[in-house]
Tab-separated table of C-alpha atoms in Angstrom:
chain	number	residue	atom	x	y	z
A	1274	MET	CA	20.371	-41.126	10.960
A	1275	LYS	CA	22.758	-38.330	11.263
A	1276	ALA	CA	23.381	-35.937	9.140
A	1277	ILE	CA	26.692	-35.133	7.293
A	1278	ALA	CA	28.622	-33.209	5.163
A	1279	TYR	CA	28.546	-32.932	1.003
A	1280	GLY	CA	30.394	-30.879	-1.401
A	1281	ALA	CA	32.213	-29.944	-4.544
A	1282	ALA	CA	34.164	-31.604	-6.611
A	1283	VAL	CA	37.184	-29.553	-8.694
A	1284	LEU	CA	39.627	-31.366	-11.585
A	1285	ALA	CA	42.284	-29.184	-12.799
A	1286	PHE	CA	44.778	-30.911	-15.747
A	1287	GLY	CA	46.923	-29.291	-18.667
A	1288	THR	CA	48.603	-32.782	-19.980
A	1289	PRO	CA	47.622	-36.058	-19.169
A	1290	ALA	CA	50.277	-36.736	-16.663
A	1291	LEU	CA	49.815	-33.613	-14.555
A	1292	THR	CA	45.443	-34.426	-14.384
A	1293	GLN	CA	43.988	-33.140	-11.130
A	1294	SER	CA	40.819	-34.419	-9.141
A	1295	PHE	CA	39.233	-33.063	-6.110
A	1296	ASN	CA	35.968	-33.619	-4.261
A	1297	ILE	CA	34.451	-31.238	-1.751
A	1298	ASP	CA	32.260	-32.149	0.766
A	1299	VAL	CA	30.609	-28.766	1.647
A	1300	GLY	CA	28.918	-28.046	4.749
A	1301	ASP	CA	29.286	-28.810	8.599
A	1302	PRO	CA	33.273	-29.415	8.960
A	1303	ALA	CA	32.224	-31.323	12.149
A	1304	PHE	CA	30.205	-34.289	10.187
A	1305	PRO	CA	32.190	-37.041	8.147
A	1306	THR	CA	32.609	-37.074	4.602
A	1307	PRO	CA	31.950	-39.934	2.160
A	1308	SER	CA	34.676	-42.667	1.948
A	1309	MET	CA	37.238	-42.756	-1.352
A	1310	VAL	CA	35.123	-45.114	-2.556
A	1311	TYR	CA	32.331	-43.251	-3.466
A	1312	ALA	CA	32.090	-41.496	-6.885
A	1313	ALA	CA	28.559	-40.030	-6.618
A	1314	GLY	CA	26.696	-39.000	-10.300
A	1315	SER	CA	30.227	-38.317	-12.227
A	1316	GLY	CA	31.744	-41.810	-11.452
A	1317	GLN	CA	34.571	-39.676	-9.665
A	1318	ALA	CA	35.788	-41.397	-6.371
A	1319	GLY	CA	38.889	-40.629	-4.022
A	1320	VAL	CA	39.759	-38.491	-0.957
A	1321	TRP	CA	36.777	-35.738	-0.259
A	1322	ASN	CA	37.249	-31.993	1.329
A	1323	ALA	CA	35.794	-31.129	3.990
A	1324	TRP	CA	34.936	-28.005	2.985
A	1325	GLY	CA	33.188	-25.396	4.906
A	1326	ASP	CA	33.235	-22.981	8.204
A	1327	PHE	CA	32.129	-23.770	11.820
A	1328	ALA	CA	31.283	-19.676	12.420
A	1329	ASN	CA	28.795	-19.951	8.440
A	1330	ALA	CA	31.541	-16.981	7.986
A	1331	VAL	CA	30.685	-15.144	4.189
A	1332	PRO	CA	32.422	-15.684	1.983
A	1333	TYR	CA	34.553	-18.365	2.663
A	1334	THR	CA	37.528	-19.512	0.729
A	1335	GLN	CA	39.112	-22.675	1.160
A	1336	ALA	CA	42.318	-24.507	-0.591
A	1337	LEU	CA	42.336	-28.139	-1.890
A	1338	VAL	CA	43.332	-31.308	-1.802
A	1339	ASP	CA	43.123	-33.560	-4.807
A	1340	ILE	CA	41.722	-37.780	-5.276
A	1341	THR	CA	44.884	-39.275	-3.683
A	1342	GLY	CA	45.184	-36.648	-0.967
A	1343	ALA	CA	47.765	-34.601	-1.876
A	1344	ALA	CA	47.829	-30.788	-2.064
A	1345	THR	CA	47.205	-28.523	-5.072
A	1346	GLY	CA	47.147	-25.001	-5.775
A	1347	VAL	CA	43.132	-25.153	-6.423
A	1348	SER	CA	41.097	-23.302	-3.789
A	1349	MET	CA	37.176	-23.048	-3.609
A	1350	THR	CA	35.430	-19.573	-2.195
A	1351	GLY	CA	31.853	-19.471	-1.664
A	1352	ALA	CA	30.161	-16.411	-1.490
A	1353	TRP	CA	26.654	-14.966	-1.850
A	1354	SER	CA	25.104	-12.967	-5.013
A	1355	THR	CA	22.138	-12.312	-4.165
A	1356	PHE	CA	21.464	-12.544	-0.275
A	1357	THR	CA	17.845	-13.465	1.189
A	1358	ASN	CA	18.108	-15.206	4.599
A	1359	GLY	CA	20.257	-18.050	3.451
A	1360	LEU	CA	22.801	-20.094	6.346
A	1361	ALA	CA	26.524	-21.662	5.007
A	1362	ASN	CA	25.518	-24.691	7.475
A	1363	PHE	CA	22.510	-26.879	7.554
A	1364	SER	CA	22.150	-29.966	7.582
A	1365	PHE	CA	18.710	-32.351	7.457
A	1366	ASP	CA	18.369	-35.579	8.726
A	1367	ASN	CA	16.675	-37.505	5.330
A	1368	GLY	CA	15.220	-41.192	5.319
A	1369	ASN	CA	15.964	-42.115	1.956
A	1370	THR	CA	19.384	-41.366	2.378
A	1371	PHE	CA	22.207	-43.537	4.147
A	1372	GLY	CA	25.892	-43.905	3.950
A	1373	ASP	CA	27.610	-42.096	1.598
A	1374	ASP	CA	24.874	-41.060	0.102
A	1375	GLU	CA	23.324	-39.665	3.540
A	1376	ALA	CA	27.040	-38.347	3.620
A	1377	LEU	CA	26.697	-36.371	0.349
A	1378	LEU	CA	23.395	-34.822	0.449
A	1379	ASP	CA	21.657	-34.278	3.804
A	1380	ASP	CA	24.277	-31.357	4.728
A	1381	LEU	CA	24.973	-28.326	2.490
A	1382	TRP	CA	25.217	-24.411	1.941
A	1383	ASP	CA	21.848	-23.250	2.283
A	1384	MET	CA	20.799	-20.413	-0.495
A	1385	GLY	CA	17.902	-18.903	1.322
A	1386	ALA	CA	14.603	-18.037	0.095
A	1387	PRO	CA	13.475	-17.894	-3.191
A	1388	ALA	CA	16.288	-15.580	-5.551
A	1389	GLY	CA	18.588	-16.063	-3.196
A	1390	GLU	CA	21.474	-17.276	-4.637
A	1391	GLY	CA	25.635	-18.541	-3.770
A	1392	VAL	CA	28.736	-18.267	-6.222
A	1393	PHE	CA	31.568	-20.994	-5.728
A	1394	THR	CA	34.729	-19.687	-7.712
A	1395	ILE	CA	37.107	-22.236	-8.100
A	1396	THR	CA	40.852	-21.219	-8.915
A	1397	GLY	CA	43.747	-22.461	-10.031
A	1398	MET	CA	42.793	-24.418	-12.687
A	1399	ALA	CA	44.670	-25.117	-15.802
A	1400	ASP	CA	43.426	-24.866	-18.437
A	1401	GLY	CA	41.303	-27.238	-20.679
A	1402	ASP	CA	37.350	-28.467	-21.061
A	1403	TYR	CA	35.512	-29.838	-18.001
A	1404	GLU	CA	31.914	-31.072	-17.107
A	1405	ILE	CA	30.327	-29.705	-13.352
A	1406	PHE	CA	27.783	-32.725	-11.341
A	1407	SER	CA	27.257	-29.436	-9.070
A	1408	TYR	CA	24.597	-31.435	-6.475
A	1409	ALA	CA	20.905	-29.557	-5.109
A	1410	PHE	CA	19.161	-32.231	-3.635
A	1411	ALA	CA	16.873	-30.328	-0.965
A	1412	PRO	CA	17.123	-33.354	2.274
A	1413	ASP	CA	13.852	-31.583	4.108
A	1414	SER	CA	11.918	-30.789	1.269
A	1415	THR	CA	10.750	-32.822	-2.373
A	1416	THR	CA	8.981	-28.817	-3.580
A	1417	PHE	CA	12.492	-27.344	-2.497
A	1418	SER	CA	14.523	-26.594	-5.934
A	1419	THR	CA	16.993	-24.645	-7.094
A	1420	THR	CA	18.697	-23.977	-10.804
A	1421	ILE	CA	22.305	-23.800	-11.360
A	1422	ARG	CA	24.520	-21.907	-13.807
A	1423	VAL	CA	27.747	-21.995	-14.464
A	1424	THR	CA	29.513	-18.664	-16.178
A	1425	GLY	CA	30.689	-19.834	-19.591
A	1426	SER	CA	28.781	-22.777	-19.937
A	1427	PRO	CA	27.234	-24.095	-23.176
A	1428	ASP	CA	25.349	-25.559	-21.569
A	1429	PRO	CA	20.934	-23.464	-20.432
A	1430	PRO	CA	20.745	-23.049	-16.893
A	1431	GLN	CA	19.226	-26.214	-15.556
A	1432	LEU	CA	16.509	-26.838	-12.872
A	1433	VAL	CA	17.422	-29.830	-9.247
A	1434	ASN	CA	14.399	-31.143	-7.658
A	1435	ASP	CA	14.182	-34.851	-6.612
A	1436	PRO	CA	9.880	-35.250	-5.723
A	1437	SER	CA	10.988	-38.611	-4.722
A	1438	GLY	CA	12.003	-37.211	-1.660
A	1439	PHE	CA	15.744	-39.808	-3.683
A	1440	ALA	CA	13.588	-42.321	-3.715
A	1441	GLY	CA	15.425	-43.090	-6.535
A	1442	GLY	CA	19.231	-42.003	-6.048
A	1443	HIS	CA	20.812	-39.785	-8.429
A	1444	GLY	CA	19.593	-38.822	-11.191
A	1445	LEU	CA	20.424	-35.565	-13.775
A	1446	GLY	CA	17.733	-33.170	-12.718
A	1447	LEU	CA	16.764	-34.665	-9.607
A	1448	THR	CA	20.308	-34.594	-7.669
A	1449	TYR	CA	22.576	-33.172	-9.890
A	1450	ALA	CA	23.034	-31.044	-12.998
A	1451	ARG	CA	25.583	-31.074	-15.433
A	1452	HIS	CA	27.869	-28.704	-17.532
A	1453	LEU	CA	30.785	-28.403	-19.570
A	1454	VAL	CA	32.762	-25.358	-19.364
A	1455	THR	CA	36.676	-24.317	-20.989
A	1456	VAL	CA	39.532	-22.834	-18.621
A	1457	SER	CA	41.641	-20.756	-20.830
A	1458	GLY	CA	44.012	-18.440	-19.688
A	1459	GLY	CA	43.702	-19.898	-15.651
A	1460	SER	CA	40.400	-18.678	-15.660
A	1461	ASN	CA	37.986	-19.219	-13.246
A	1462	VAL	CA	35.182	-21.469	-12.903
A	1463	GLU	CA	32.214	-19.566	-11.810
A	1464	ILE	CA	29.001	-21.543	-10.903
A	1465	PHE	CA	25.706	-20.105	-9.103
A	1466	PHE	CA	23.496	-21.847	-6.902
A	1467	MET	CA	20.007	-20.083	-6.587
A	1468	THR	CA	16.377	-20.505	-5.329
A	1469	THR	CA	13.607	-21.192	-7.434
A	1470	SER	CA	11.059	-22.724	-4.802
A	1471	GLY	CA	11.401	-23.157	-1.042
A	1472	PHE	CA	14.898	-22.819	-0.348
A	1473	GLY	CA	18.392	-23.662	-2.674
A	1474	SER	CA	20.649	-25.950	-2.097
A	1475	ASN	CA	24.206	-26.505	-2.528
A	1476	SER	CA	25.264	-30.166	-1.287
A	1477	GLY	CA	28.438	-30.697	-4.180
A	1478	ILE	CA	30.482	-30.063	-6.815
A	1479	GLN	CA	32.368	-32.338	-9.109
A	1480	ILE	CA	34.099	-31.570	-12.140
A	1481	THR	CA	36.062	-33.754	-14.370
A	1482	PRO	CA	37.679	-33.808	-17.375
A	1483	ALA	CA	35.313	-33.303	-20.567
A	1484	GLY	CA	36.228	-36.575	-23.421
A	1485	PRO	CA	34.008	-36.505	-26.085
A	1486	VAL	CA	29.834	-37.360	-25.440
A	1487	THR	CA	28.865	-40.053	-27.038
A	1488	CYS	CA	25.376	-41.067	-26.665
A	1489	GLY	CA	25.072	-44.400	-25.990
A	1490	ASP	CA	23.260	-45.237	-29.928
A	1491	GLY	CA	26.710	-43.860	-31.057
A	1492	ASN	CA	25.644	-40.613	-32.052
A	1493	GLN	CA	26.693	-37.264	-30.707
A	1494	PRO	CA	24.862	-34.606	-28.805
A	1495	GLY	CA	24.376	-30.901	-29.824
A	1496	ASN	CA	23.179	-28.234	-32.734
A	1497	TYR	CA	22.498	-29.524	-36.091
A	1498	CYS	CA	20.778	-28.408	-39.510
A	1499	GLY	CA	22.413	-24.865	-38.907
A	1500	PRO	CA	22.069	-21.807	-38.427
A	1501	GLY	CA	18.527	-22.101	-37.662
A	1502	GLY	CA	15.769	-19.736	-39.615
A	1503	THR	CA	16.107	-15.596	-39.437
A	1504	PHE	CA	12.785	-13.554	-38.445
A	1505	ASN	CA	12.946	-10.710	-40.612
A	1506	ALA	CA	11.899	-8.662	-37.674
A	1507	VAL	CA	14.745	-10.464	-35.658
A	1508	GLY	CA	18.174	-10.187	-38.406
A	1509	VAL	CA	19.464	-12.715	-36.789
A	1510	PRO	CA	19.292	-16.965	-36.822
A	1511	ALA	CA	16.883	-18.360	-34.520
A	1512	THR	CA	18.561	-20.696	-32.485
A	1513	ILE	CA	17.309	-23.966	-29.513
A	1514	SER	CA	19.554	-25.038	-26.602
A	1515	ALA	CA	19.104	-28.152	-24.535
A	1516	PRO	CA	21.391	-29.758	-22.012
A	1517	ALA	CA	23.701	-32.769	-23.699
A	1518	THR	CA	22.310	-35.421	-21.962
A	1519	VAL	CA	19.238	-35.668	-19.705
A	1520	SER	CA	18.175	-38.539	-17.560
A	1521	LEU	CA	14.657	-40.671	-18.410
A	1522	ALA	CA	14.615	-40.855	-14.754
A	1523	SER	CA	14.433	-37.462	-14.614
A	1524	GLY	CA	11.159	-37.129	-16.183
A	1525	SER	CA	11.433	-34.182	-18.518
A	1526	ILE	CA	14.154	-32.088	-20.177
A	1527	THR	CA	14.004	-28.202	-20.611
A	1528	LEU	CA	14.352	-26.292	-23.811
A	1529	THR	CA	14.983	-22.848	-25.412
A	1530	ALA	CA	14.341	-20.744	-27.828
A	1531	THR	CA	16.208	-18.066	-28.840
A	1532	ASN	CA	16.261	-14.955	-31.230
A	1533	LEU	CA	12.927	-15.940	-31.795
A	1534	ILE	CA	9.258	-13.615	-32.238
A	1535	ASP	CA	6.565	-13.015	-29.618
A	1536	GLN	CA	4.672	-14.863	-31.436
A	1537	PHE	CA	2.837	-18.433	-30.851
A	1538	GLY	CA	5.069	-21.370	-31.408
A	1539	GLN	CA	6.163	-25.314	-30.332
A	1540	PHE	CA	8.602	-27.125	-29.673
A	1541	ILE	CA	8.499	-30.655	-31.573
A	1542	GLY	CA	11.260	-33.403	-31.576
A	1543	ALA	CA	11.337	-36.857	-32.944
A	1544	ASN	CA	13.741	-40.518	-32.840
A	1545	ALA	CA	15.362	-39.323	-36.040
A	1546	PRO	CA	16.875	-36.102	-37.599
A	1547	ASP	CA	16.117	-34.802	-41.068
A	1548	ALA	CA	16.227	-31.658	-42.837
A	1549	PHE	CA	14.228	-30.416	-45.312
A	1550	PRO	CA	12.710	-27.501	-46.999
A	1551	PHE	CA	9.200	-26.640	-44.698
A	1552	MET	CA	7.723	-23.305	-43.634
A	1553	ASN	CA	10.795	-21.036	-43.975
A	1554	TYR	CA	13.268	-22.679	-43.341
A	1555	LEU	CA	14.729	-26.665	-42.482
A	1556	LEU	CA	12.544	-29.269	-40.916
A	1557	CYS	CA	15.158	-30.352	-38.943
A	1558	VAL	CA	13.421	-33.765	-36.979
A	1559	SER	CA	12.489	-36.847	-38.394
A	1560	PRO	CA	8.125	-36.592	-39.427
A	1561	ASN	CA	8.315	-40.403	-39.116
A	1562	SER	CA	8.260	-39.863	-35.578
A	1563	LEU	CA	7.773	-36.392	-34.996
A	1564	GLN	CA	5.383	-34.840	-31.846
A	1565	ARG	CA	4.802	-32.132	-31.175
A	1566	LEU	CA	5.466	-31.242	-27.753
A	1567	LEU	CA	3.389	-29.584	-24.872
A	1568	PRO	CA	3.244	-26.274	-22.393
A	1569	LEU	CA	2.492	-23.823	-25.198
A	1570	GLN	CA	4.209	-21.503	-24.663
A	1571	VAL	CA	4.382	-17.839	-26.375
A	1572	PRO	CA	8.321	-15.913	-26.732
A	1573	VAL	CA	9.152	-13.345	-24.176
A	1574	GLY	CA	11.137	-10.480	-25.307
A	1575	GLY	CA	12.141	-13.269	-28.463
A	1576	THR	CA	13.057	-16.586	-25.857
A	1577	VAL	CA	10.993	-19.678	-25.261
A	1578	ILE	CA	11.817	-21.523	-22.593
A	1579	THR	CA	9.766	-24.959	-21.996
A	1580	THR	CA	10.101	-27.459	-19.280
A	1581	VAL	CA	8.323	-30.768	-21.422
A	1582	ASP	CA	6.978	-33.496	-19.086
A	1583	PHE	CA	8.452	-36.904	-20.628
A	1584	ALA	CA	5.275	-38.409	-19.361
A	1585	CYS	CA	2.740	-36.073	-20.719
A	1586	GLY	CA	4.277	-33.696	-22.412
A	1587	ALA	CA	3.051	-35.389	-26.471
A	1588	GLN	CA	-0.080	-33.316	-27.542
A	1589	THR	CA	-2.475	-35.540	-28.729
A	1590	PRO	CA	-6.012	-35.326	-29.861
A	1591	ALA	CA	-7.689	-35.680	-26.716
A	1592	GLY	CA	-4.470	-34.329	-24.531
A	1593	CYS	CA	-1.436	-35.507	-24.116
A	1594	THR	CA	1.012	-38.638	-24.121
A	1595	ALA	CA	4.495	-39.875	-23.381
A	1596	VAL	CA	7.218	-38.578	-25.756
A	1597	ASN	CA	8.200	-40.735	-27.290
A	1598	VAL	CA	11.941	-41.175	-25.401
A	1599	ILE	CA	14.252	-44.430	-25.375
A	1600	VAL	CA	16.615	-44.351	-23.357
A	1601	ASN	CA	20.702	-44.448	-24.384
A	1602	THR	CA	19.319	-43.328	-27.703
A	1603	THR	CA	19.377	-39.753	-29.022
A	1604	HIS	CA	16.916	-37.090	-29.243
A	1605	TYR	CA	15.884	-34.554	-31.757
A	1606	PHE	CA	14.319	-31.502	-30.817
A	1607	GLN	CA	13.438	-28.453	-33.247
A	1608	ARG	CA	11.316	-25.206	-32.636
A	1609	TRP	CA	8.494	-24.412	-34.974
A	1610	ASN	CA	7.397	-20.457	-34.395
A	1611	ARG	CA	4.379	-18.401	-35.836
A	1612	GLU	CA	6.061	-15.407	-38.650
A	1613	PRO	CA	3.117	-12.938	-39.818
A	1614	GLY	CA	4.014	-11.028	-42.502
A	1615	VAL	CA	5.790	-14.031	-44.565
A	1616	LEU	CA	4.675	-15.959	-47.530
A	1617	THR	CA	4.662	-19.045	-45.493
A	1618	GLY	CA	3.752	-17.401	-42.272
A	1619	SER	CA	6.386	-19.505	-39.863
A	1620	ASN	CA	9.871	-19.973	-39.236
A	1621	LEU	CA	11.796	-22.932	-37.254
A	1622	THR	CA	15.078	-23.311	-35.063
A	1623	ASN	CA	18.607	-24.860	-35.779
A	1624	GLY	CA	18.102	-28.245	-34.602
A	1625	ILE	CA	19.498	-29.947	-31.008
A	1626	ALA	CA	20.813	-33.498	-30.288
A	1627	VAL	CA	20.641	-34.980	-27.051
A	1628	CYS	CA	21.699	-38.086	-25.210
A	1629	ILE	CA	18.884	-39.872	-23.407
A	1630	VAL	CA	20.397	-41.760	-20.009
A	1631	PRO	CA	18.396	-43.704	-17.371
């Protein structure tokens, strides 16, 4: 089938009456853009900008129209943060994409070999809170992956890779990452796409107004049971972070803990929160459904980043079993870590609640 372009969506708003939304189709401007009814993973339909340059000129800046097609003062610039051998325009005919999905995903800005990184800067947005959906599907390989980070976002860098080759459609961690960010005083939004394996992709960005996030069971995601235990050698509370929402279809969740000491530890998870004295702090997840999560990793420089596989990420005496996450509910996580020299011998971070979505 014919490869078509996709792009990044940008949204700016001040008061509800002035809200602006943007869909930007990144890649070869000669390819068609998705139709106005196409909402991709964010649920935002409307006019799509054909964003790209025939000459592969970098940096490249283009003014944007909003989802109604009206001109605005918002623009997006693409540039190399770290150049390896990337291409501003690349396309590949993926056998699992059709129609608007094909238009979105089959052409892109290629980040090049590992460590190659592009930065996409959006200027002119009104102050407010936004959700950024950054698409990084690789149409030409199921092994290529991209790490996406957003300057100033409370959400950590997120890895995007779809081992099915789009057999299951859009999903968090499969075709896109999702970050919250605040624009204040006319600040810019900077989105970085870095090749993690193979060749990285920017097949688009959507930015929508951020409202209060609520999980399917009515609970809110985010940190709780704070501030976290303080390791004597560090002197500040240990903290845990994770995306606000994680798709069960993505198959995994990435958890990050900081302000630790470089000793053995383990992430733990449960279906309910708790907060009672345990070791040198509090146990913030319910012992009734508690699971010890894999893999086991020792922090480096006080930080540990662990990707837990939902299918085989809970430790058992015989090896592993599935993590007991349930769609449309909240799951709760915490990090336990050894601390030699204290009476209890260990300490814990605060807790974090994560929405599990389909």
